[in-house]
PDB file of C-alpha atoms in Angstrom:
ATOM      1  CA  MET A  19      89.030  97.416 115.216  1.00 53.00           C
ATOM      2  CA  THR A  20      89.282  94.303 113.037  1.00 73.00           C
ATOM      3  CA  ASN A  21      92.848  93.632 111.915  1.00 86.00           C
ATOM      4  CA  ILE A  22      92.788  93.553 108.118  1.00 96.00           C
ATOM      5  CA  HIS A  23      95.990  92.364 106.517  1.00 97.00           C
ATOM      6  CA  GLY A  24      97.493  89.882 104.103  1.00 98.00           C
ATOM      7  CA  ILE A  25      95.753  88.334 101.124  1.00 98.00           C
ATOM      8  CA  ILE A  26      92.335  89.929 100.654  1.00 98.00           C
ATOM      9  CA  ALA A  27      90.623  87.624  98.164  1.00 98.00           C
ATOM     10  CA  TYR A  28      87.924  88.792  95.758  1.00 98.00           C
ATOM     11  CA  PRO A  29      85.372  86.144  94.759  1.00 98.00           C
ATOM     12  CA  ILE A  30      83.579  86.297  91.433  1.00 98.00           C
ATOM     13  CA  THR A  31      79.773  86.356  91.360  1.00 98.00           C
ATOM     14  CA  PRO A  32      78.342  83.240  89.667  1.00 98.00           C
ATOM     15  CA  PHE A  33      74.969  83.750  88.011  1.00 97.00           C
ATOM     16  CA  THR A  34      72.170  81.243  87.445  1.00 94.00           C
ATOM     17  CA  ALA A  35      71.997  79.428  84.107  1.00 89.00           C
ATOM     18  CA  ASP A  36      69.427  81.881  82.746  1.00 89.00           C
ATOM     19  CA  GLY A  37      71.455  84.834  84.000  1.00 88.00           C
ATOM     20  CA  THR A  38      68.623  86.258  86.069  1.00 90.00           C
ATOM     21  CA  GLY A  39      70.070  85.868  89.551  1.00 95.00           C
ATOM     22  CA  VAL A  40      72.958  84.775  91.738  1.00 97.00           C
ATOM     23  CA  ASP A  41      73.826  81.080  91.974  1.00 97.00           C
ATOM     24  CA  THR A  42      74.031  81.031  95.748  1.00 98.00           C
ATOM     25  CA  ALA A  43      75.268  77.445  96.080  1.00 97.00           C
ATOM     26  CA  ARG A  44      78.186  78.067  93.747  1.00 97.00           C
ATOM     27  CA  LEU A  45      78.988  81.377  95.418  1.00 98.00           C
ATOM     28  CA  ALA A  46      79.099  79.710  98.825  1.00 98.00           C
ATOM     29  CA  GLY A  47      81.420  77.038  97.425  1.00 98.00           C
ATOM     30  CA  LEU A  48      83.773  79.619  95.936  1.00 98.00           C
ATOM     31  CA  VAL A  49      83.920  81.636  99.158  1.00 98.00           C
ATOM     32  CA  GLU A  50      84.505  78.474 101.190  1.00 98.00           C
ATOM     33  CA  HIS A  51      87.376  77.531  98.880  1.00 98.00           C
ATOM     34  CA  LEU A  52      89.018  80.943  99.317  1.00 98.00           C
ATOM     35  CA  VAL A  53      88.716  80.811 103.107  1.00 98.00           C
ATOM     36  CA  GLY A  54      89.875  77.210 103.196  1.00 98.00           C
ATOM     37  CA  SER A  55      92.857  78.044 101.008  1.00 98.00           C
ATOM     38  CA  GLY A  56      94.092  80.492 103.619  1.00 98.00           C
ATOM     39  CA  ALA A  57      92.907  83.935 102.480  1.00 98.00           C
ATOM     40  CA  HIS A  58      93.194  86.476 105.280  1.00 98.00           C
ATOM     41  CA  ALA A  59      89.996  88.335 104.300  1.00 98.00           C
ATOM     42  CA  ILE A  60      87.198  88.090 101.728  1.00 98.00           C
ATOM     43  CA  ALA A  61      85.962  91.066  99.696  1.00 98.00           C
ATOM     44  CA  PRO A  62      82.739  90.435  97.738  1.00 98.00           C
ATOM     45  CA  THR A  63      81.001  92.910  95.424  1.00 97.00           C
ATOM     46  CA  GLY A  64      84.154  94.481  94.091  1.00 93.00           C
ATOM     47  CA  SER A  65      85.191  94.811  90.462  1.00 93.00           C
ATOM     48  CA  THR A  66      85.874  91.057  90.281  1.00 96.00           C
ATOM     49  CA  GLY A  67      82.393  90.373  91.654  1.00 97.00           C
ATOM     50  CA  GLU A  68      80.788  92.490  88.904  1.00 96.00           C
ATOM     51  CA  SER A  69      79.215  94.795  91.468  1.00 95.00           C
ATOM     52  CA  ALA A  70      78.475  97.410  88.809  1.00 93.00           C
ATOM     53  CA  TYR A  71      76.162  94.924  87.064  1.00 95.00           C
ATOM     54  CA  LEU A  72      74.240  93.644  90.089  1.00 97.00           C
ATOM     55  CA  THR A  73      70.688  94.584  90.955  1.00 97.00           C
ATOM     56  CA  GLU A  74      70.153  95.703  94.525  1.00 98.00           C
ATOM     57  CA  ALA A  75      68.531  92.368  95.374  1.00 97.00           C
ATOM     58  CA  GLU A  76      71.539  90.538  93.911  1.00 98.00           C
ATOM     59  CA  PHE A  77      73.942  92.752  95.831  1.00 98.00           C
ATOM     60  CA  ASP A  78      72.155  91.910  99.067  1.00 98.00           C
ATOM     61  CA  THR A  79      72.196  88.206  98.228  1.00 98.00           C
ATOM     62  CA  VAL A  80      75.948  88.187  97.567  1.00 98.00           C
ATOM     63  CA  VAL A  81      76.596  89.974 100.856  1.00 98.00           C
ATOM     64  CA  ASP A  82      74.337  87.601 102.817  1.00 98.00           C
ATOM     65  CA  VAL A  83      75.818  84.438 101.303  1.00 98.00           C
ATOM     66  CA  THR A  84      79.392  85.634 101.782  1.00 98.00           C
ATOM     67  CA  VAL A  85      78.971  86.683 105.407  1.00 98.00           C
ATOM     68  CA  ARG A  86      77.089  83.487 106.240  1.00 98.00           C
ATOM     69  CA  THR A  87      79.691  81.276 104.557  1.00 98.00           C
ATOM     70  CA  VAL A  88      82.702  83.022 106.091  1.00 98.00           C
ATOM     71  CA  ALA A  89      81.020  82.747 109.492  1.00 98.00           C
ATOM     72  CA  GLY A  90      83.478  85.034 111.255  1.00 97.00           C
ATOM     73  CA  ARG A  91      86.603  83.056 110.355  1.00 98.00           C
ATOM     74  CA  VAL A  92      88.192  86.016 108.550  1.00 98.00           C
ATOM     75  CA  PRO A  93      87.073  89.621 107.987  1.00 98.00           C
ATOM     76  CA  VAL A  94      84.542  90.373 105.238  1.00 98.00           C
ATOM     77  CA  ILE A  95      85.062  93.678 103.420  1.00 98.00           C
ATOM     78  CA  VAL A  96      82.030  94.582 101.327  1.00 98.00           C
ATOM     79  CA  GLY A  97      82.392  96.766  98.260  1.00 98.00           C
ATOM     80  CA  ALA A  98      79.495  99.210  98.690  1.00 97.00           C
ATOM     81  CA  SER A  99      80.197 101.617  95.831  1.00 96.00           C
ATOM     82  CA  ASP A 100      77.462 103.108  93.680  1.00 95.00           C
ATOM     83  CA  LEU A 101      76.857 106.127  91.464  1.00 94.00           C
ATOM     84  CA  THR A 102      74.825 107.979  94.069  1.00 96.00           C
ATOM     85  CA  THR A 103      75.613 108.788  97.657  1.00 97.00           C
ATOM     86  CA  ALA A 104      72.117 107.658  98.661  1.00 97.00           C
ATOM     87  CA  ASN A 105      72.516 104.150  97.271  1.00 97.00           C
ATOM     88  CA  THR A 106      76.077 103.853  98.506  1.00 97.00           C
ATOM     89  CA  ILE A 107      74.627 104.516 101.961  1.00 98.00           C
ATOM     90  CA  ARG A 108      71.902 101.923 101.369  1.00 98.00           C
ATOM     91  CA  ARG A 109      74.495  99.325 100.430  1.00 98.00           C
ATOM     92  CA  ALA A 110      76.748 100.281 103.328  1.00 98.00           C
ATOM     93  CA  ARG A 111      73.903  99.989 105.819  1.00 98.00           C
ATOM     94  CA  TYR A 112      72.879  96.630 104.398  1.00 98.00           C
ATOM     95  CA  ALA A 113      76.433  95.330 104.674  1.00 98.00           C
ATOM     96  CA  GLN A 114      76.633  96.450 108.284  1.00 98.00           C
ATOM     97  CA  GLN A 115      73.296  94.843 109.113  1.00 98.00           C
ATOM     98  CA  ALA A 116      74.395  91.601 107.443  1.00 98.00           C
ATOM     99  CA  GLY A 117      77.505  91.384 109.616  1.00 98.00           C
ATOM    100  CA  ALA A 118      80.314  92.724 107.406  1.00 98.00           C
ATOM    101  CA  ASP A 119      83.505  93.837 109.148  1.00 98.00           C
ATOM    102  CA  ALA A 120      84.422  96.742 106.869  1.00 98.00           C
ATOM    103  CA  LEU A 121      83.444  98.586 103.709  1.00 98.00           C
ATOM    104  CA  MET A 122      85.363  99.344 100.545  1.00 98.00           C
ATOM    105  CA  ILE A 123      84.115 102.407  98.693  1.00 97.00           C
ATOM    106  CA  LEU A 124      85.082 103.664  95.248  1.00 95.00           C
ATOM    107  CA  PRO A 125      83.788 107.114  94.219  1.00 94.00           C
ATOM    108  CA  VAL A 126      81.982 106.218  91.005  1.00 86.00           C
ATOM    109  CA  SER A 127      80.433 109.086  89.079  1.00 84.00           C
ATOM    110  CA  TYR A 128      79.329 110.129  85.594  1.00 87.00           C
ATOM    111  CA  TRP A 129      80.580 113.627  86.330  1.00 89.00           C
ATOM    112  CA  LYS A 130      84.137 114.167  87.466  1.00 90.00           C
ATOM    113  CA  LEU A 131      83.898 114.949  91.171  1.00 95.00           C
ATOM    114  CA  THR A 132      85.762 117.741  92.905  1.00 96.00           C
ATOM    115  CA  ASP A 133      87.716 117.087  96.086  1.00 97.00           C
ATOM    116  CA  ARG A 134      84.948 118.852  97.991  1.00 97.00           C
ATOM    117  CA  GLU A 135      82.330 116.508  96.520  1.00 97.00           C
ATOM    118  CA  ILE A 136      84.460 113.432  97.233  1.00 97.00           C
ATOM    119  CA  MET A 137      84.916 114.513 100.837  1.00 97.00           C
ATOM    120  CA  ALA A 138      81.177 115.070 101.214  1.00 97.00           C
ATOM    121  CA  HIS A 139      80.399 111.676  99.683  1.00 97.00           C
ATOM    122  CA  TYR A 140      82.629 109.761 102.087  1.00 98.00           C
ATOM    123  CA  ALA A 141      81.577 111.865 105.059  1.00 98.00           C
ATOM    124  CA  ALA A 142      77.908 111.108 104.352  1.00 98.00           C
ATOM    125  CA  VAL A 143      78.510 107.365 104.120  1.00 98.00           C
ATOM    126  CA  ALA A 144      80.722 107.371 107.215  1.00 98.00           C
ATOM    127  CA  SER A 145      78.073 109.157 109.259  1.00 98.00           C
ATOM    128  CA  ALA A 146      75.464 106.565 108.270  1.00 98.00           C
ATOM    129  CA  VAL A 147      77.385 103.475 109.472  1.00 98.00           C
ATOM    130  CA  ASP A 148      79.798 102.395 112.182  1.00 97.00           C
ATOM    131  CA  LEU A 149      82.055 100.219 110.026  1.00 98.00           C
ATOM    132  CA  PRO A 150      85.616 101.149 109.040  1.00 98.00           C
ATOM    133  CA  ILE A 151      85.926 102.314 105.437  1.00 98.00           C
ATOM    134  CA  MET A 152      88.643 101.425 102.965  1.00 98.00           C
ATOM    135  CA  VAL A 153      88.853 104.250 100.438  1.00 98.00           C
ATOM    136  CA  TYR A 154      89.404 102.685  97.027  1.00 97.00           C
ATOM    137  CA  ASN A 155      91.374 104.714  94.482  1.00 96.00           C
ATOM    138  CA  ASN A 156      91.092 103.212  91.002  1.00 94.00           C
ATOM    139  CA  PRO A 157      90.806 105.867  88.285  1.00 92.00           C
ATOM    140  CA  ALA A 158      90.917 103.208  85.557  1.00 88.00           C
ATOM    141  CA  THR A 159      87.409 102.054  86.518  1.00 87.00           C
ATOM    142  CA  SER A 160      85.910 105.044  88.326  1.00 89.00           C
ATOM    143  CA  GLY A 161      87.314 107.879  86.233  1.00 88.00           C
ATOM    144  CA  ILE A 162      88.254 109.663  89.466  1.00 93.00           C
ATOM    145  CA  ASP A 163      91.818 109.890  90.726  1.00 94.00           C
ATOM    146  CA  MET A 164      92.223 110.817  94.377  1.00 97.00           C
ATOM    147  CA  SER A 165      95.574 112.316  95.288  1.00 97.00           C
ATOM    148  CA  PRO A 166      97.578 111.080  98.273  1.00 98.00           C
ATOM    149  CA  GLU A 167      96.958 114.487  99.835  1.00 98.00           C
ATOM    150  CA  LEU A 168      93.180 114.021  99.591  1.00 98.00           C
ATOM    151  CA  LEU A 169      93.325 110.448 100.875  1.00 98.00           C
ATOM    152  CA  VAL A 170      95.317 111.458 103.943  1.00 98.00           C
ATOM    153  CA  ARG A 171      93.037 114.436 104.530  1.00 98.00           C
ATOM    154  CA  MET A 172      89.990 112.127 104.593  1.00 98.00           C
ATOM    155  CA  PHE A 173      91.815 109.833 106.991  1.00 98.00           C
ATOM    156  CA  ARG A 174      92.453 112.807 109.278  1.00 98.00           C
ATOM    157  CA  GLU A 175      88.993 114.358 109.048  1.00 98.00           C
ATOM    158  CA  ILE A 176      86.518 111.460 108.640  1.00 98.00           C
ATOM    159  CA  ASP A 177      86.516 109.093 111.607  1.00 93.00           C
ATOM    160  CA  ASN A 178      85.463 105.907 109.791  1.00 96.00           C
ATOM    161  CA  VAL A 179      88.035 106.287 107.009  1.00 98.00           C
ATOM    162  CA  THR A 180      90.813 104.052 108.296  1.00 98.00           C
ATOM    163  CA  MET A 181      92.595 102.582 105.260  1.00 98.00           C
ATOM    164  CA  VAL A 182      93.271 103.020 101.541  1.00 98.00           C
ATOM    165  CA  LYS A 183      93.346 100.633  98.604  1.00 98.00           C
ATOM    166  CA  GLU A 184      95.653 102.163  95.990  1.00 97.00           C
ATOM    167  CA  SER A 185      95.211 100.696  92.509  1.00 96.00           C
ATOM    168  CA  THR A 186      96.918 103.160  90.172  1.00 95.00           C
ATOM    169  CA  GLY A 187     100.011 100.985  89.875  1.00 94.00           C
ATOM    170  CA  ASP A 188     102.140 103.950  90.913  1.00 95.00           C
ATOM    171  CA  LEU A 189     104.446 103.026  93.779  1.00 96.00           C
ATOM    172  CA  SER A 190     105.236 106.678  94.457  1.00 97.00           C
ATOM    173  CA  ARG A 191     101.582 107.144  95.519  1.00 96.00           C
ATOM    174  CA  MET A 192     102.030 104.592  98.290  1.00 97.00           C
ATOM    175  CA  ARG A 193     105.265 106.195  99.410  1.00 97.00           C
ATOM    176  CA  ARG A 194     103.554 109.586  99.474  1.00 97.00           C
ATOM    177  CA  ILE A 195     100.635 108.244 101.544  1.00 97.00           C
ATOM    178  CA  LYS A 196     103.093 106.804 104.043  1.00 97.00           C
ATOM    179  CA  GLU A 197     105.061 110.049 104.164  1.00 97.00           C
ATOM    180  CA  LEU A 198     102.072 112.372 104.540  1.00 98.00           C
ATOM    181  CA  SER A 199     100.414 110.245 107.225  1.00 97.00           C
ATOM    182  CA  GLY A 200     103.596 109.563 109.126  1.00 97.00           C
ATOM    183  CA  GLY A 201     102.987 105.876 108.543  1.00 96.00           C
ATOM    184  CA  GLU A 202      99.632 105.997 110.338  1.00 97.00           C
ATOM    185  CA  LEU A 203      97.373 105.331 107.317  1.00 97.00           C
ATOM    186  CA  PRO A 204      97.418 101.657 106.270  1.00 97.00           C
ATOM    187  CA  PHE A 205      97.546 101.208 102.502  1.00 97.00           C
ATOM    188  CA  TYR A 206      96.705  98.096 100.492  1.00 98.00           C
ATOM    189  CA  ASN A 207      97.869  97.156  97.036  1.00 97.00           C
ATOM    190  CA  GLY A 208      95.162  96.861  94.386  1.00 96.00           C
ATOM    191  CA  SER A 209      97.471  96.634  91.354  1.00 96.00           C
ATOM    192  CA  ASN A 210      98.290  92.968  90.774  1.00 96.00           C
ATOM    193  CA  PRO A 211     101.492  93.472  88.730  1.00 95.00           C
ATOM    194  CA  LEU A 212     102.842  95.880  91.394  1.00 97.00           C
ATOM    195  CA  VAL A 213     102.363  93.503  94.305  1.00 98.00           C
ATOM    196  CA  LEU A 214     105.980  92.645  95.089  1.00 98.00           C
ATOM    197  CA  ASP A 215     107.107  96.279  95.191  1.00 98.00           C
ATOM    198  CA  ALA A 216     103.993  97.336  97.124  1.00 98.00           C
ATOM    199  CA  LEU A 217     104.384  94.693  99.826  1.00 98.00           C
ATOM    200  CA  THR A 218     108.095  95.466 100.083  1.00 97.00           C
ATOM    201  CA  GLU A 219     107.208  99.145 100.495  1.00 96.00           C
ATOM    202  CA  GLY A 220     105.005  98.299 103.469  1.00 97.00           C
ATOM    203  CA  ALA A 221     101.515  97.628 102.085  1.00 98.00           C
ATOM    204  CA  SER A 222      99.370  96.022 104.771  1.00 98.00           C
ATOM    205  CA  GLY A 223      97.847  93.631 102.279  1.00 98.00           C
ATOM    206  CA  TRP A 224      97.132  92.657  98.694  1.00 98.00           C
ATOM    207  CA  CYS A 225      93.582  92.978  97.358  1.00 97.00           C
ATOM    208  CA  THR A 226      93.413  90.440  94.545  1.00 98.00           C
ATOM    209  CA  ALA A 227      91.338  88.020  92.482  1.00 98.00           C
ATOM    210  CA  ALA A 228      94.357  85.775  91.860  1.00 98.00           C
ATOM    211  CA  PRO A 229      93.611  83.384  94.793  1.00 98.00           C
ATOM    212  CA  ASN A 230      90.587  82.138  92.857  1.00 98.00           C
ATOM    213  CA  LEU A 231      93.071  80.478  90.507  1.00 98.00           C
ATOM    214  CA  ARG A 232      96.401  80.144  92.362  1.00 98.00           C
ATOM    215  CA  PRO A 233      95.892  80.715  96.083  1.00 98.00           C
ATOM    216  CA  GLN A 234      99.077  79.169  97.480  1.00 98.00           C
ATOM    217  CA  PRO A 235     101.608  81.282  95.530  1.00 98.00           C
ATOM    218  CA  CYS A 236      99.756  84.430  96.641  1.00 98.00           C
ATOM    219  CA  LEU A 237     100.068  83.396 100.274  1.00 98.00           C
ATOM    220  CA  ASP A 238     103.667  82.310  99.804  1.00 98.00           C
ATOM    221  CA  LEU A 239     104.582  85.667  98.265  1.00 98.00           C
ATOM    222  CA  TYR A 240     103.058  87.585 101.155  1.00 98.00           C
ATOM    223  CA  ASP A 241     104.782  85.348 103.714  1.00 98.00           C
ATOM    224  CA  ALA A 242     108.157  85.635 101.965  1.00 98.00           C
ATOM    225  CA  VAL A 243     108.011  89.431 101.973  1.00 98.00           C
ATOM    226  CA  ARG A 244     106.961  89.474 105.619  1.00 97.00           C
ATOM    227  CA  ALA A 245     109.862  87.166 106.468  1.00 98.00           C
ATOM    228  CA  GLY A 246     112.323  89.400 104.637  1.00 97.00           C
ATOM    229  CA  ASP A 247     113.203  86.621 102.168  1.00 98.00           C
ATOM    230  CA  SER A 248     113.576  88.831  99.106  1.00 97.00           C
ATOM    231  CA  ASP A 249     115.071  86.136  96.862  1.00 98.00           C
ATOM    232  CA  ARG A 250     112.176  83.745  97.477  1.00 98.00           C
ATOM    233  CA  ALA A 251     109.653  86.562  97.112  1.00 98.00           C
ATOM    234  CA  ARG A 252     111.163  87.527  93.745  1.00 98.00           C
ATOM    235  CA  GLN A 253     111.107  83.928  92.537  1.00 98.00           C
ATOM    236  CA  ILE A 254     107.448  83.476  93.492  1.00 98.00           C
ATOM    237  CA  TYR A 255     106.505  86.796  91.932  1.00 98.00           C
ATOM    238  CA  GLU A 256     108.246  86.041  88.629  1.00 98.00           C
ATOM    239  CA  ASP A 257     106.370  82.750  88.407  1.00 97.00           C
ATOM    240  CA  LEU A 258     103.045  84.422  89.195  1.00 97.00           C
ATOM    241  CA  ALA A 259     103.503  87.654  87.214  1.00 97.00           C
ATOM    242  CA  PRO A 260     102.350  86.406  83.761  1.00 97.00           C
ATOM    243  CA  LEU A 261      99.022  85.307  85.268  1.00 98.00           C
ATOM    244  CA  LEU A 262      98.641  88.570  87.170  1.00 98.00           C
ATOM    245  CA  ARG A 263      99.202  90.617  84.026  1.00 97.00           C
ATOM    246  CA  PHE A 264      96.864  88.391  81.994  1.00 98.00           C
ATOM    247  CA  ILE A 265      93.872  88.538  84.333  1.00 97.00           C
ATOM    248  CA  VAL A 266      94.115  92.321  84.617  1.00 96.00           C
ATOM    249  CA  ALA A 267      94.518  92.910  80.875  1.00 96.00           C
ATOM    250  CA  GLY A 268      91.637  90.586  79.998  1.00 96.00           C
ATOM    251  CA  GLY A 269      89.237  91.895  82.655  1.00 96.00           C
ATOM    252  CA  LEU A 270      88.992  90.186  86.031  1.00 97.00           C
ATOM    253  CA  PRO A 271      85.449  88.746  85.837  1.00 97.00           C
ATOM    254  CA  THR A 272      86.067  87.422  82.317  1.00 98.00           C
ATOM    255  CA  THR A 273      89.456  85.857  82.938  1.00 98.00           C
ATOM    256  CA  VAL A 274      88.831  84.520  86.432  1.00 98.00           C
ATOM    257  CA  LYS A 275      85.561  82.872  85.426  1.00 98.00           C
ATOM    258  CA  ALA A 276      87.315  81.284  82.430  1.00 98.00           C
ATOM    259  CA  GLY A 277      90.178  80.156  84.639  1.00 98.00           C
ATOM    260  CA  LEU A 278      87.869  78.538  87.166  1.00 98.00           C
ATOM    261  CA  GLU A 279      86.125  76.640  84.382  1.00 97.00           C
ATOM    262  CA  LEU A 280      89.489  75.475  82.997  1.00 97.00           C
ATOM    263  CA  LEU A 281      90.381  74.227  86.489  1.00 97.00           C
ATOM    264  CA  GLY A 282      87.147  72.245  86.699  1.00 96.00           C
ATOM    265  CA  THR A 283      84.734  74.655  88.397  1.00 95.00           C
ATOM    266  CA  ASP A 284      82.112  75.923  85.977  1.00 93.00           C
ATOM    267  CA  VAL A 285      80.779  79.250  87.265  1.00 95.00           C
ATOM    268  CA  GLY A 286      79.101  80.451  84.073  1.00 94.00           C
ATOM    269  CA  ASP A 287      79.739  83.557  82.026  1.00 95.00           C
ATOM    270  CA  PRO A 288      80.234  87.162  83.055  1.00 96.00           C
ATOM    271  CA  ARG A 289      77.197  89.390  82.682  1.00 96.00           C
ATOM    272  CA  ALA A 290      76.690  91.378  79.474  1.00 95.00           C
ATOM    273  CA  PRO A 291      78.086  93.666  78.247  1.00 96.00           C
ATOM    274  CA  LEU A 292      81.072  91.588  79.379  1.00 96.00           C
ATOM    275  CA  LEU A 293      81.737  88.556  77.191  1.00 97.00           C
ATOM    276  CA  PRO A 294      83.341  85.181  77.905  1.00 97.00           C
ATOM    277  CA  LEU A 295      87.037  84.851  77.188  1.00 98.00           C
ATOM    278  CA  ASP A 296      87.727  84.071  73.519  1.00 98.00           C
ATOM    279  CA  ALA A 297      89.377  80.877  72.266  1.00 98.00           C
ATOM    280  CA  GLU A 298      92.833  82.420  71.944  1.00 97.00           C
ATOM    281  CA  GLY A 299      92.686  83.802  75.452  1.00 98.00           C
ATOM    282  CA  ARG A 300      91.447  80.501  76.850  1.00 98.00           C
ATOM    283  CA  ALA A 301      94.365  78.666  75.254  1.00 97.00           C
ATOM    284  CA  GLU A 302      96.842  81.136  76.747  1.00 97.00           C
ATOM    285  CA  LEU A 303      95.217  80.948  80.171  1.00 98.00           C
ATOM    286  CA  ARG A 304      95.071  77.147  80.070  1.00 97.00           C
ATOM    287  CA  ALA A 305      98.804  76.985  79.462  1.00 96.00           C
ATOM    288  CA  MET A 306      99.438  79.233  82.475  1.00 95.00           C
ATOM    289  CA  LEU A 307      97.219  77.220  84.778  1.00 96.00           C
ATOM    290  CA  THR A 308      97.819  73.666  83.627  1.00 89.00           C
ATOM    291  CA  GLY A 309     100.985  73.764  81.506  1.00 80.00           C
ATOM    292  CA  VAL A 310      99.051  72.244  78.589  1.00 63.00           C
TER     293      VAL A 310
END
């Protein structure tokens, strides 16, 4: 199985000037920058990539461009989540056909799902593809909170479920996953402000949009934790933490797209109903990124 670890970078999705499609040239450039900056894996069509606002044709385009640009240099983990099991399967199958290395799936639903329904959802997707699945727990966006007990049960009972992205910001969840699975279930940190504690606790990687704006400190933080250099890791984290808190609080597509533009790469606006970052936010973000 593909070894997925380290900094898992989430590219934004740049749209064409009229907002009617994906700007494929810009997307390829952004993905190339992330790979060239040293990211250990690329994860398109996640929350940062505005997957909830993509048409199916746009989803397919983002997957194709990303896989083609990465060209096997690092793993590609495609976010295949959707409201229905049927379309989650469609997306998962497309990602597999396109050459993705793994899937990330968030149980998104209008109705609050029971554990039985969540199990059935993941089992159906897993039976339709051969790729490993990262179960994504993020109740802030999905409205569904999966307990460590449920996550470990899916790992035990569904063959393709091989890893978990835990984004609640609750370190005790990660400890519980490790305890219940006897350390067998790899977990990944999806809460940017929690990254230092999560990596120290044994997270296999950090799923983050931050490398779009400051790739080297993200890599340095991961390397420092792996090397057991806690003082250096703390120093890097304290320098990076204000940016991590800002991009989460302001919404990842909105803040990362603004940050890229401030750094000289215009990738357009997020898709409505999301709005561009306001003037006050831009001034605060500019100071973080440029010191001006």
